């Protein structure tokens, strides 16, 4: 089973997937770490203070994988199920500021979350029947991990389009 966990930075992907991995004894690839460790990027975007990921190189590095891949880019990879973590934009922005992101980056991600950018990309690439939204707003990471585990186990129905933050624009 190949499950990707994606979402705007700050939604809780890394924390939740680490807990799922421990609970279910699954392999989890933290794609952002892999990209940095293996040099799977083409350039640094200085304006946005980010690396431009070479998705083809990352796919090659992953090979025929099984388990969970997590990243804000994970939905660009083939998978059986796609979990999109969501968070209310104002809370997401504060989370990013609290972890030291710039105001510009926090604002960009707040707007991306309000506009459903990652959800839209996930549905476009994988189809609605493969996408599961989980709202992490004010939720404990263990509860989010339990929801991801339910997706992995096939105990949850697809739910693309159930979370709406458009009012936060």
GROMACS .gro file of N, CA and C in nm:
model
  507
    1UNK      N    1   0.085  -0.118   0.000
    1UNK     CA    2   0.000   0.000   0.000
    1UNK      C    3   0.089   0.124   0.000
    2UNK      N    4   0.061   0.215  -0.090
    2UNK     CA    5   0.135   0.341  -0.097
    2UNK      C    6   0.040   0.455  -0.060
    3UNK      N    7   0.073   0.525   0.047
    3UNK     CA    8  -0.009   0.636   0.095
    3UNK      C    9   0.081   0.759   0.101
    4UNK      N   10   0.033   0.869   0.042
    4UNK     CA   11   0.104   0.994   0.058
    4UNK      C   12   0.025   1.084   0.152
    5UNK      N   13   0.098   1.154   0.237
    5UNK     CA   14   0.039   1.251   0.328
    5UNK      C   15   0.095   1.386   0.289
    6UNK      N   16   0.006   1.473   0.247
    6UNK     CA   17   0.046   1.603   0.195
    6UNK      C   18  -0.034   1.713   0.264
    7UNK      N   19  -0.002   1.835   0.233
    7UNK     CA   20  -0.072   1.949   0.292
    7UNK      C   21   0.022   2.067   0.295
    8UNK      N   22  -0.035   2.181   0.314
    8UNK     CA   23   0.042   2.305   0.324
    8UNK      C   24   0.141   2.293   0.440
    9UNK      N   25   0.261   2.349   0.426
    9UNK     CA   26   0.354   2.347   0.540
    9UNK      C   27   0.286   2.401   0.667
   10UNK      N   28   0.307   2.329   0.777
   10UNK     CA   29   0.250   2.370   0.905
   10UNK      C   30   0.123   2.297   0.944
   11UNK      N   31   0.076   2.205   0.859
   11UNK     CA   32  -0.048   2.134   0.892
   11UNK      C   33  -0.026   2.015   0.985
   12UNK      N   34   0.100   1.974   1.004
   12UNK     CA   35   0.129   1.866   1.099
   12UNK      C   36   0.168   1.733   1.037
   13UNK      N   37   0.210   1.735   0.913
   13UNK     CA   38   0.242   1.611   0.841
   13UNK      C   39   0.352   1.528   0.907
   14UNK      N   40   0.463   1.591   0.937
   14UNK     CA   41   0.578   1.519   0.991
   14UNK      C   42   0.546   1.458   1.127
   15UNK      N   43   0.489   1.536   1.215
   15UNK     CA   44   0.456   1.488   1.349
   15UNK      C   45   0.358   1.371   1.342
   16UNK      N   46   0.252   1.387   1.265
   16UNK     CA   47   0.150   1.282   1.257
   16UNK      C   48   0.203   1.154   1.193
   17UNK      N   49   0.280   1.168   1.086
   17UNK     CA   50   0.329   1.047   1.019
   17UNK      C   51   0.433   0.974   1.102
   18UNK      N   52   0.511   1.045   1.182
   18UNK     CA   53   0.604   0.977   1.271
   18UNK      C   54   0.528   0.891   1.372
   19UNK      N   55   0.415   0.941   1.419
   19UNK     CA   56   0.334   0.863   1.514
   19UNK      C   57   0.266   0.745   1.446
   20UNK      N   58   0.219   0.764   1.323
   20UNK     CA   59   0.158   0.653   1.249
   20UNK      C   60   0.263   0.544   1.225
   21UNK      N   61   0.382   0.584   1.185
   21UNK     CA   62   0.489   0.488   1.158
   21UNK      C   63   0.518   0.403   1.281
   22UNK      N   64   0.524   0.467   1.397
   22UNK     CA   65   0.553   0.394   1.521
   22UNK      C   66   0.438   0.301   1.557
   23UNK      N   67   0.314   0.348   1.541
   23UNK     CA   68   0.198   0.269   1.577
   23UNK      C   69   0.175   0.150   1.484
   24UNK      N   70   0.197   0.168   1.354
   24UNK     CA   71   0.165   0.065   1.256
   24UNK      C   72   0.289  -0.007   1.202
   25UNK      N   73   0.405   0.029   1.250
   25UNK     CA   74   0.530  -0.029   1.203
   25UNK      C   75   0.542  -0.019   1.051
   26UNK      N   76   0.521   0.103   1.000
   26UNK     CA   77   0.531   0.131   0.857
   26UNK      C   78   0.656   0.214   0.831
   27UNK      N   79   0.708   0.200   0.709
   27UNK     CA   80   0.816   0.288   0.666
   27UNK      C   81   0.756   0.421   0.625
   28UNK      N   82   0.817   0.531   0.671
   28UNK     CA   83   0.776   0.664   0.632
   28UNK      C   84   0.896   0.735   0.572
   29UNK      N   85   0.877   0.790   0.454
   29UNK     CA   86   0.980   0.872   0.391
   29UNK      C   87   0.939   1.017   0.408
   30UNK      N   88   1.024   1.093   0.475
   30UNK     CA   89   1.003   1.237   0.488
   30UNK      C   90   1.073   1.299   0.368
   31UNK      N   91   0.995   1.327   0.264
   31UNK     CA   92   1.048   1.366   0.135
   31UNK      C   93   1.137   1.489   0.141
   32UNK      N   94   1.100   1.587   0.222
   32UNK     CA   95   1.182   1.708   0.230
   32UNK      C   96   1.322   1.677   0.281
   33UNK      N   97   1.332   1.586   0.379
   33UNK     CA   98   1.463   1.545   0.429
   33UNK      C   99   1.542   1.471   0.320
   34UNK      N  100   1.473   1.381   0.250
   34UNK     CA  101   1.538   1.306   0.143
   34UNK      C  102   1.593   1.400   0.036
   35UNK      N  103   1.514   1.499  -0.001
   35UNK     CA  104   1.557   1.596  -0.103
   35UNK      C  105   1.684   1.667  -0.059
   36UNK      N  106   1.687   1.712   0.065
   36UNK     CA  107   1.806   1.782   0.116
   36UNK      C  108   1.925   1.687   0.130
   37UNK      N  109   1.902   1.570   0.187
   37UNK     CA  110   2.011   1.475   0.211
   37UNK      C  111   2.074   1.423   0.082
   38UNK      N  112   1.992   1.402  -0.020
   38UNK     CA  113   2.040   1.341  -0.144
   38UNK      C  114   2.062   1.443  -0.256
   39UNK      N  115   2.040   1.571  -0.228
   39UNK     CA  116   2.061   1.674  -0.329
   39UNK      C  117   1.965   1.666  -0.447
   40UNK      N  118   1.840   1.633  -0.419
   40UNK     CA  119   1.740   1.615  -0.524
   40UNK      C  120   1.667   1.745  -0.556
   41UNK      N  121   1.743   1.848  -0.578
   41UNK     CA  122   1.686   1.978  -0.610
   41UNK      C  123   1.770   2.041  -0.720
   42UNK      N  124   1.708   2.135  -0.793
   42UNK     CA  125   1.774   2.194  -0.909
   42UNK      C  126   1.828   2.334  -0.882
   43UNK      N  127   1.765   2.405  -0.791
   43UNK     CA  128   1.810   2.541  -0.759
   43UNK      C  129   1.746   2.587  -0.629
   44UNK      N  130   1.798   2.695  -0.576
   44UNK     CA  131   1.740   2.757  -0.458
   44UNK      C  132   1.666   2.882  -0.502
   45UNK      N  133   1.539   2.890  -0.465
   45UNK     CA  134   1.457   3.009  -0.492
   45UNK      C  135   1.484   3.105  -0.377
   46UNK      N  136   1.570   3.201  -0.401
   46UNK     CA  137   1.610   3.296  -0.296
   46UNK      C  138   1.493   3.382  -0.249
   47UNK      N  139   1.406   3.421  -0.342
   47UNK     CA  140   1.293   3.507  -0.306
   47UNK      C  141   1.199   3.437  -0.207
   48UNK      N  142   1.181   3.308  -0.225
   48UNK     CA  143   1.089   3.233  -0.140
   48UNK      C  144   1.162   3.151  -0.035
   49UNK      N  145   1.294   3.158  -0.032
   49UNK     CA  146   1.377   3.085   0.063
   49UNK      C  147   1.341   2.937   0.066
   50UNK      N  148   1.347   2.876  -0.054
   50UNK     CA  149   1.311   2.735  -0.065
   50UNK      C  150   1.392   2.669  -0.176
   51UNK      N  151   1.397   2.538  -0.173
   51UNK     CA  152   1.462   2.461  -0.278
   51UNK      C  153   1.360   2.424  -0.384
   52UNK      N  154   1.402   2.425  -0.510
   52UNK     CA  155   1.318   2.379  -0.620
   52UNK      C  156   1.349   2.230  -0.638
   53UNK      N  157   1.253   2.147  -0.606
   53UNK     CA  158   1.273   2.002  -0.605
   53UNK      C  159   1.271   1.945  -0.746
   54UNK      N  160   1.363   1.855  -0.772
   54UNK     CA  161   1.364   1.779  -0.897
   54UNK      C  162   1.275   1.656  -0.874
   55UNK      N  163   1.148   1.667  -0.912
   55UNK     CA  164   1.051   1.560  -0.884
   55UNK      C  165   1.088   1.430  -0.954
   56UNK      N  166   1.143   1.438  -1.075
   56UNK     CA  167   1.183   1.315  -1.145
   56UNK      C  168   1.295   1.245  -1.069
   57UNK      N  169   1.393   1.320  -1.022
   57UNK     CA  170   1.503   1.262  -0.945
   57UNK      C  171   1.451   1.202  -0.814
   58UNK      N  172   1.355   1.269  -0.751
   58UNK     CA  173   1.298   1.218  -0.627
   58UNK      C  174   1.221   1.089  -0.652
   59UNK      N  175   1.147   1.084  -0.764
   59UNK     CA  176   1.076   0.960  -0.799
   59UNK      C  177   1.175   0.846  -0.821
   60UNK      N  178   1.282   0.875  -0.893
   60UNK     CA  179   1.385   0.773  -0.916
   60UNK      C  180   1.446   0.726  -0.785
   61UNK      N  181   1.473   0.818  -0.695
   61UNK     CA  182   1.532   0.783  -0.566
   61UNK      C  183   1.439   0.695  -0.483
   62UNK      N  184   1.308   0.725  -0.488
   62UNK     CA  185   1.210   0.644  -0.415
   62UNK      C  186   1.195   0.505  -0.475
   63UNK      N  187   1.204   0.497  -0.607
   63UNK     CA  188   1.189   0.368  -0.674
   63UNK      C  189   1.051   0.310  -0.651
   64UNK      N  190   1.043   0.179  -0.637
   64UNK     CA  191   0.917   0.109  -0.615
   64UNK      C  192   0.892   0.104  -0.464
   65UNK      N  193   0.836   0.208  -0.411
   65UNK     CA  194   0.822   0.224  -0.266
   65UNK      C  195   0.690   0.168  -0.214
   66UNK      N  196   0.688   0.149  -0.084
   66UNK     CA  197   0.570   0.101  -0.013
   66UNK      C  198   0.571   0.171   0.123
   67UNK      N  199   0.454   0.204   0.176
   67UNK     CA  200   0.446   0.271   0.306
   67UNK      C  201   0.386   0.409   0.291
   68UNK      N  202   0.450   0.507   0.356
   68UNK     CA  203   0.400   0.644   0.356
   68UNK      C  204   0.510   0.738   0.311
   69UNK      N  205   0.475   0.831   0.224
   69UNK     CA  206   0.562   0.942   0.187
   69UNK      C  207   0.491   1.068   0.231
   70UNK      N  208   0.564   1.153   0.305
   70UNK     CA  209   0.501   1.278   0.350
   70UNK      C  210   0.582   1.398   0.304
   71UNK      N  211   0.509   1.500   0.261
   71UNK     CA  212   0.568   1.627   0.218
   71UNK      C  213   0.456   1.712   0.160
   72UNK      N  214   0.481   1.841   0.153
   72UNK     CA  215   0.385   1.928   0.084
   72UNK      C  216   0.385   1.900  -0.067
   73UNK      N  217   0.478   1.817  -0.113
   73UNK     CA  218   0.485   1.778  -0.255
   73UNK      C  219   0.446   1.631  -0.276
   74UNK      N  220   0.412   1.560  -0.172
   74UNK     CA  221   0.389   1.416  -0.181
   74UNK      C  222   0.278   1.380  -0.280
   75UNK      N  223   0.181   1.468  -0.297
   75UNK     CA  224   0.070   1.438  -0.388
   75UNK      C  225   0.113   1.433  -0.534
   76UNK      N  226   0.237   1.471  -0.564
   76UNK     CA  227   0.290   1.462  -0.699
   76UNK      C  228   0.344   1.322  -0.731
   77UNK      N  229   0.333   1.229  -0.637
   77UNK     CA  230   0.383   1.093  -0.653
   77UNK      C  231   0.267   0.995  -0.664
   78UNK      N  232   0.289   0.887  -0.739
   78UNK     CA  233   0.188   0.783  -0.753
   78UNK      C  234   0.158   0.725  -0.614
   79UNK      N  235   0.030   0.701  -0.588
   79UNK     CA  236  -0.010   0.646  -0.458
   79UNK      C  237  -0.147   0.582  -0.470
   80UNK      N  238  -0.175   0.492  -0.376
   80UNK     CA  239  -0.307   0.431  -0.369
   80UNK      C  240  -0.408   0.521  -0.298
   81UNK      N  241  -0.358   0.594  -0.197
   81UNK     CA  242  -0.442   0.687  -0.121
   81UNK      C  243  -0.364   0.813  -0.093
   82UNK      N  244  -0.436   0.924  -0.090
   82UNK     CA  245  -0.375   1.055  -0.066
   82UNK      C  246  -0.445   1.122   0.051
   83UNK      N  247  -0.370   1.147   0.157
   83UNK     CA  248  -0.422   1.217   0.273
   83UNK      C  249  -0.377   1.362   0.263
   84UNK      N  250  -0.474   1.454   0.266
   84UNK     CA  251  -0.443   1.596   0.263
   84UNK      C  252  -0.476   1.654   0.400
   85UNK      N  253  -0.371   1.692   0.474
   85UNK     CA  254  -0.393   1.755   0.604
   85UNK      C  255  -0.425   1.902   0.582
   86UNK      N  256  -0.523   1.951   0.655
   86UNK     CA  257  -0.569   2.089   0.642
   86UNK      C  258  -0.565   2.157   0.778
   87UNK      N  259  -0.555   2.288   0.779
   87UNK     CA  260  -0.554   2.365   0.902
   87UNK      C  261  -0.612   2.503   0.874
   88UNK      N  262  -0.693   2.553   0.966
   88UNK     CA  263  -0.751   2.686   0.949
   88UNK      C  264  -0.639   2.785   0.921
   89UNK      N  265  -0.651   2.866   0.815
   89UNK     CA  266  -0.541   2.952   0.771
   89UNK      C  267  -0.481   3.044   0.877
   90UNK      N  268  -0.561   3.101   0.964
   90UNK     CA  269  -0.504   3.191   1.065
   90UNK      C  270  -0.419   3.114   1.166
   91UNK      N  271  -0.461   2.994   1.200
   91UNK     CA  272  -0.384   2.911   1.292
   91UNK      C  273  -0.258   2.859   1.222
   92UNK      N  274  -0.272   2.819   1.096
   92UNK     CA  275  -0.157   2.775   1.018
   92UNK      C  276  -0.050   2.884   1.011
   93UNK      N  277  -0.093   3.006   0.982
   93UNK     CA  278   0.001   3.117   0.974
   93UNK      C  279   0.076   3.136   1.107
   94UNK      N  280   0.005   3.127   1.217
   94UNK     CA  281   0.069   3.143   1.348
   94UNK      C  282   0.166   3.029   1.377
   95UNK      N  283   0.129   2.906   1.340
   95UNK     CA  284   0.221   2.793   1.357
   95UNK      C  285   0.352   2.818   1.283
   96UNK      N  286   0.341   2.868   1.160
   96UNK     CA  287   0.461   2.893   1.080
   96UNK      C  288   0.546   3.005   1.140
   97UNK      N  289   0.480   3.111   1.186
   97UNK     CA  290   0.554   3.220   1.251
   97UNK      C  291   0.622   3.171   1.378
   98UNK      N  292   0.553   3.086   1.454
   98UNK     CA  293   0.608   3.033   1.579
   98UNK      C  294   0.731   2.946   1.555
   99UNK      N  295   0.739   2.883   1.439
   99UNK     CA  296   0.857   2.800   1.411
   99UNK      C  297   0.964   2.875   1.332
  100UNK      N  298   0.947   3.008   1.320
  100UNK     CA  299   1.053   3.091   1.265
  100UNK      C  300   1.044   3.124   1.118
  101UNK      N  301   0.933   3.092   1.053
  101UNK     CA  302   0.919   3.128   0.911
  101UNK      C  303   0.898   3.279   0.900
  102UNK      N  304   0.934   3.333   0.785
  102UNK     CA  305   0.916   3.477   0.761
  102UNK      C  306   0.767   3.509   0.749
  103UNK      N  307   0.735   3.635   0.773
  103UNK     CA  308   0.595   3.677   0.758
  103UNK      C  309   0.546   3.654   0.616
  104UNK      N  310   0.631   3.679   0.517
  104UNK     CA  311   0.591   3.660   0.377
  104UNK      C  312   0.560   3.513   0.349
  105UNK      N  313   0.645   3.424   0.397
  105UNK     CA  314   0.624   3.281   0.374
  105UNK      C  315   0.499   3.232   0.448
  106UNK      N  316   0.480   3.278   0.570
  106UNK     CA  317   0.362   3.239   0.647
  106UNK      C  318   0.234   3.289   0.579
  107UNK      N  319   0.238   3.412   0.527
  107UNK     CA  320   0.122   3.468   0.458
  107UNK      C  321   0.093   3.391   0.328
  108UNK      N  322   0.199   3.359   0.252
  108UNK     CA  323   0.181   3.283   0.127
  108UNK      C  324   0.116   3.148   0.155
  109UNK      N  325   0.160   3.081   0.260
  109UNK     CA  326   0.103   2.951   0.294
  109UNK      C  327  -0.038   2.963   0.348
  110UNK      N  328  -0.067   3.069   0.423
  110UNK     CA  329  -0.204   3.094   0.470
  110UNK      C  330  -0.299   3.107   0.350
  111UNK      N  331  -0.257   3.185   0.252
  111UNK     CA  332  -0.341   3.205   0.134
  111UNK      C  333  -0.357   3.077   0.053
  112UNK      N  334  -0.249   3.001   0.041
  112UNK     CA  335  -0.254   2.873  -0.030
  112UNK      C  336  -0.354   2.779   0.036
  113UNK      N  337  -0.352   2.776   0.168
  113UNK     CA  338  -0.444   2.690   0.242
  113UNK      C  339  -0.588   2.735   0.222
  114UNK      N  340  -0.613   2.864   0.228
  114UNK     CA  341  -0.749   2.915   0.210
  114UNK      C  342  -0.803   2.884   0.071
  115UNK      N  343  -0.713   2.881  -0.027
  115UNK     CA  344  -0.754   2.856  -0.166
  115UNK      C  345  -0.755   2.708  -0.204
  116UNK      N  346  -0.728   2.620  -0.110
  116UNK     CA  347  -0.730   2.475  -0.135
  116UNK      C  348  -0.630   2.432  -0.243
  117UNK      N  349  -0.515   2.499  -0.251
  117UNK     CA  350  -0.420   2.473  -0.359
  117UNK      C  351  -0.377   2.326  -0.361
  118UNK      N  352  -0.330   2.275  -0.249
  118UNK     CA  353  -0.280   2.138  -0.247
  118UNK      C  354  -0.394   2.038  -0.265
  119UNK      N  355  -0.508   2.064  -0.204
  119UNK     CA  356  -0.623   1.976  -0.225
  119UNK      C  357  -0.658   1.969  -0.373
  120UNK      N  358  -0.666   2.084  -0.438
  120UNK     CA  359  -0.699   2.087  -0.581
  120UNK      C  360  -0.601   2.008  -0.665
  121UNK      N  361  -0.472   2.024  -0.635
  121UNK     CA  362  -0.369   1.949  -0.709
  121UNK      C  363  -0.383   1.799  -0.683
  122UNK      N  364  -0.410   1.761  -0.558
  122UNK     CA  365  -0.424   1.620  -0.523
  122UNK      C  366  -0.542   1.556  -0.597
  123UNK      N  367  -0.654   1.625  -0.600
  123UNK     CA  368  -0.772   1.573  -0.670
  123UNK      C  369  -0.747   1.567  -0.820
  124UNK      N  370  -0.682   1.668  -0.874
  124UNK     CA  371  -0.653   1.670  -1.018
  124UNK      C  372  -0.564   1.551  -1.057
  125UNK      N  373  -0.465   1.522  -0.977
  125UNK     CA  374  -0.369   1.416  -1.009
  125UNK      C  375  -0.421   1.277  -0.977
  126UNK      N  376  -0.494   1.262  -0.866
  126UNK     CA  377  -0.533   1.130  -0.817
  126UNK      C  378  -0.682   1.099  -0.829
  127UNK      N  379  -0.766   1.200  -0.844
  127UNK     CA  380  -0.911   1.179  -0.847
  127UNK      C  381  -0.972   1.184  -0.708
  128UNK      N  382  -1.097   1.225  -0.700
  128UNK     CA  383  -1.165   1.242  -0.571
  128UNK      C  384  -1.172   1.114  -0.490
  129UNK      N  385  -1.182   1.000  -0.556
  129UNK     CA  386  -1.200   0.873  -0.485
  129UNK      C  387  -1.075   0.825  -0.412
  130UNK      N  388  -0.962   0.893  -0.434
  130UNK     CA  389  -0.838   0.854  -0.367
  130UNK      C  390  -0.793   0.954  -0.262
  131UNK      N  391  -0.871   1.063  -0.244
  131UNK     CA  392  -0.827   1.173  -0.158
  131UNK      C  393  -0.909   1.180  -0.029
  132UNK      N  394  -0.836   1.194   0.081
  132UNK     CA  395  -0.895   1.197   0.216
  132UNK      C  396  -0.848   1.324   0.286
  133UNK      N  397  -0.940   1.412   0.318
  133UNK     CA  398  -0.905   1.535   0.389
  133UNK      C  399  -0.917   1.514   0.539
  134UNK      N  400  -0.820   1.569   0.612
  134UNK     CA  401  -0.824   1.565   0.758
  134UNK      C  402  -0.793   1.705   0.809
  135UNK      N  403  -0.886   1.761   0.883
  135UNK     CA  404  -0.868   1.894   0.942
  135UNK      C  405  -0.789   1.879   1.072
  136UNK      N  406  -0.670   1.938   1.077
  136UNK     CA  407  -0.584   1.928   1.195
  136UNK      C  408  -0.600   2.046   1.290
  137UNK      N  409  -0.685   2.140   1.255
  137UNK     CA  410  -0.703   2.260   1.337
  137UNK      C  411  -0.740   2.222   1.479
  138UNK      N  412  -0.660   2.270   1.575
  138UNK     CA  413  -0.686   2.249   1.718
  138UNK      C  414  -0.704   2.101   1.754
  139UNK      N  415  -0.637   2.012   1.679
  139UNK     CA  416  -0.645   1.869   1.709
  139UNK      C  417  -0.510   1.819   1.758
  140UNK      N  418  -0.516   1.725   1.845
  140UNK     CA  419  -0.398   1.659   1.899
  140UNK      C  420  -0.332   1.574   1.789
  141UNK      N  421  -0.198   1.575   1.780
  141UNK     CA  422  -0.130   1.494   1.677
  141UNK      C  423  -0.166   1.345   1.683
  142UNK      N  424  -0.193   1.292   1.801
  142UNK     CA  425  -0.232   1.152   1.810
  142UNK      C  426  -0.367   1.126   1.742
  143UNK      N  427  -0.459   1.220   1.754
  143UNK     CA  428  -0.589   1.205   1.689
  143UNK      C  429  -0.573   1.212   1.537
  144UNK      N  430  -0.487   1.300   1.490
  144UNK     CA  431  -0.460   1.310   1.347
  144UNK      C  432  -0.395   1.180   1.299
  145UNK      N  433  -0.300   1.130   1.376
  145UNK     CA  434  -0.234   1.003   1.341
  145UNK      C  435  -0.336   0.889   1.334
  146UNK      N  436  -0.432   0.887   1.426
  146UNK     CA  437  -0.537   0.785   1.424
  146UNK      C  438  -0.620   0.794   1.296
  147UNK      N  439  -0.649   0.917   1.253
  147UNK     CA  440  -0.725   0.935   1.128
  147UNK      C  441  -0.644   0.887   1.008
  148UNK      N  442  -0.514   0.915   1.006
  148UNK     CA  443  -0.429   0.868   0.896
  148UNK      C  444  -0.424   0.715   0.898
  149UNK      N  445  -0.411   0.657   1.015
  149UNK     CA  446  -0.408   0.511   1.028
  149UNK      C  447  -0.538   0.450   0.975
  150UNK      N  448  -0.650   0.516   0.998
  150UNK     CA  449  -0.778   0.467   0.947
  150UNK      C  450  -0.781   0.470   0.794
  151UNK      N  451  -0.720   0.571   0.734
  151UNK     CA  452  -0.710   0.576   0.588
  151UNK      C  453  -0.623   0.460   0.539
  152UNK      N  454  -0.509   0.442   0.602
  152UNK     CA  455  -0.418   0.333   0.563
  152UNK      C  456  -0.489   0.199   0.570
  153UNK      N  457  -0.568   0.178   0.675
  153UNK     CA  458  -0.638   0.051   0.696
  153UNK      C  459  -0.764   0.035   0.611
  154UNK      N  460  -0.801   0.139   0.537
  154UNK     CA  461  -0.922   0.132   0.456
  154UNK      C  462  -1.050   0.146   0.536
  155UNK      N  463  -1.040   0.208   0.654
  155UNK     CA  464  -1.155   0.222   0.743
  155UNK      C  465  -1.221   0.359   0.734
  156UNK      N  466  -1.183   0.436   0.634
  156UNK     CA  467  -1.236   0.570   0.619
  156UNK      C  468  -1.270   0.594   0.472
  157UNK      N  469  -1.379   0.663   0.448
  157UNK     CA  470  -1.422   0.692   0.311
  157UNK      C  471  -1.347   0.815   0.258
  158UNK      N  472  -1.324   0.820   0.126
  158UNK     CA  473  -1.265   0.942   0.068
  158UNK      C  474  -1.349   1.063   0.104
  159UNK      N  475  -1.281   1.179   0.118
  159UNK     CA  476  -1.353   1.296   0.169
  159UNK      C  477  -1.305   1.427   0.109
  160UNK      N  478  -1.262   1.425  -0.017
  160UNK     CA  479  -1.216   1.548  -0.082
  160UNK      C  480  -1.329   1.651  -0.086
  161UNK      N  481  -1.297   1.773  -0.047
  161UNK     CA  482  -1.395   1.881  -0.053
  161UNK      C  483  -1.476   1.901   0.073
  162UNK      N  484  -1.440   1.834   0.182
  162UNK     CA  485  -1.519   1.848   0.305
  162UNK      C  486  -1.471   1.960   0.395
  163UNK      N  487  -1.351   2.012   0.371
  163UNK     CA  488  -1.296   2.119   0.453
  163UNK      C  489  -1.295   2.246   0.369
  164UNK      N  490  -1.346   2.355   0.424
  164UNK     CA  491  -1.359   2.479   0.348
  164UNK      C  492  -1.309   2.598   0.430
  165UNK      N  493  -1.204   2.662   0.379
  165UNK     CA  494  -1.147   2.779   0.448
  165UNK      C  495  -1.151   2.905   0.362
  166UNK      N  496  -1.234   2.909   0.262
  166UNK     CA  497  -1.238   3.023   0.170
  166UNK      C  498  -1.273   3.153   0.243
  167UNK      N  499  -1.344   3.146   0.353
  167UNK     CA  500  -1.381   3.267   0.428
  167UNK      C  501  -1.260   3.336   0.491
  168UNK      N  502  -1.143   3.270   0.491
  168UNK     CA  503  -1.025   3.327   0.554
  168UNK      C  504  -0.942   3.410   0.457
  169UNK      N  505  -0.990   3.432   0.337
  169UNK     CA  506  -0.917   3.518   0.242
  169UNK      C  507  -0.938   3.664   0.272
   0.00000   0.00000   0.00000
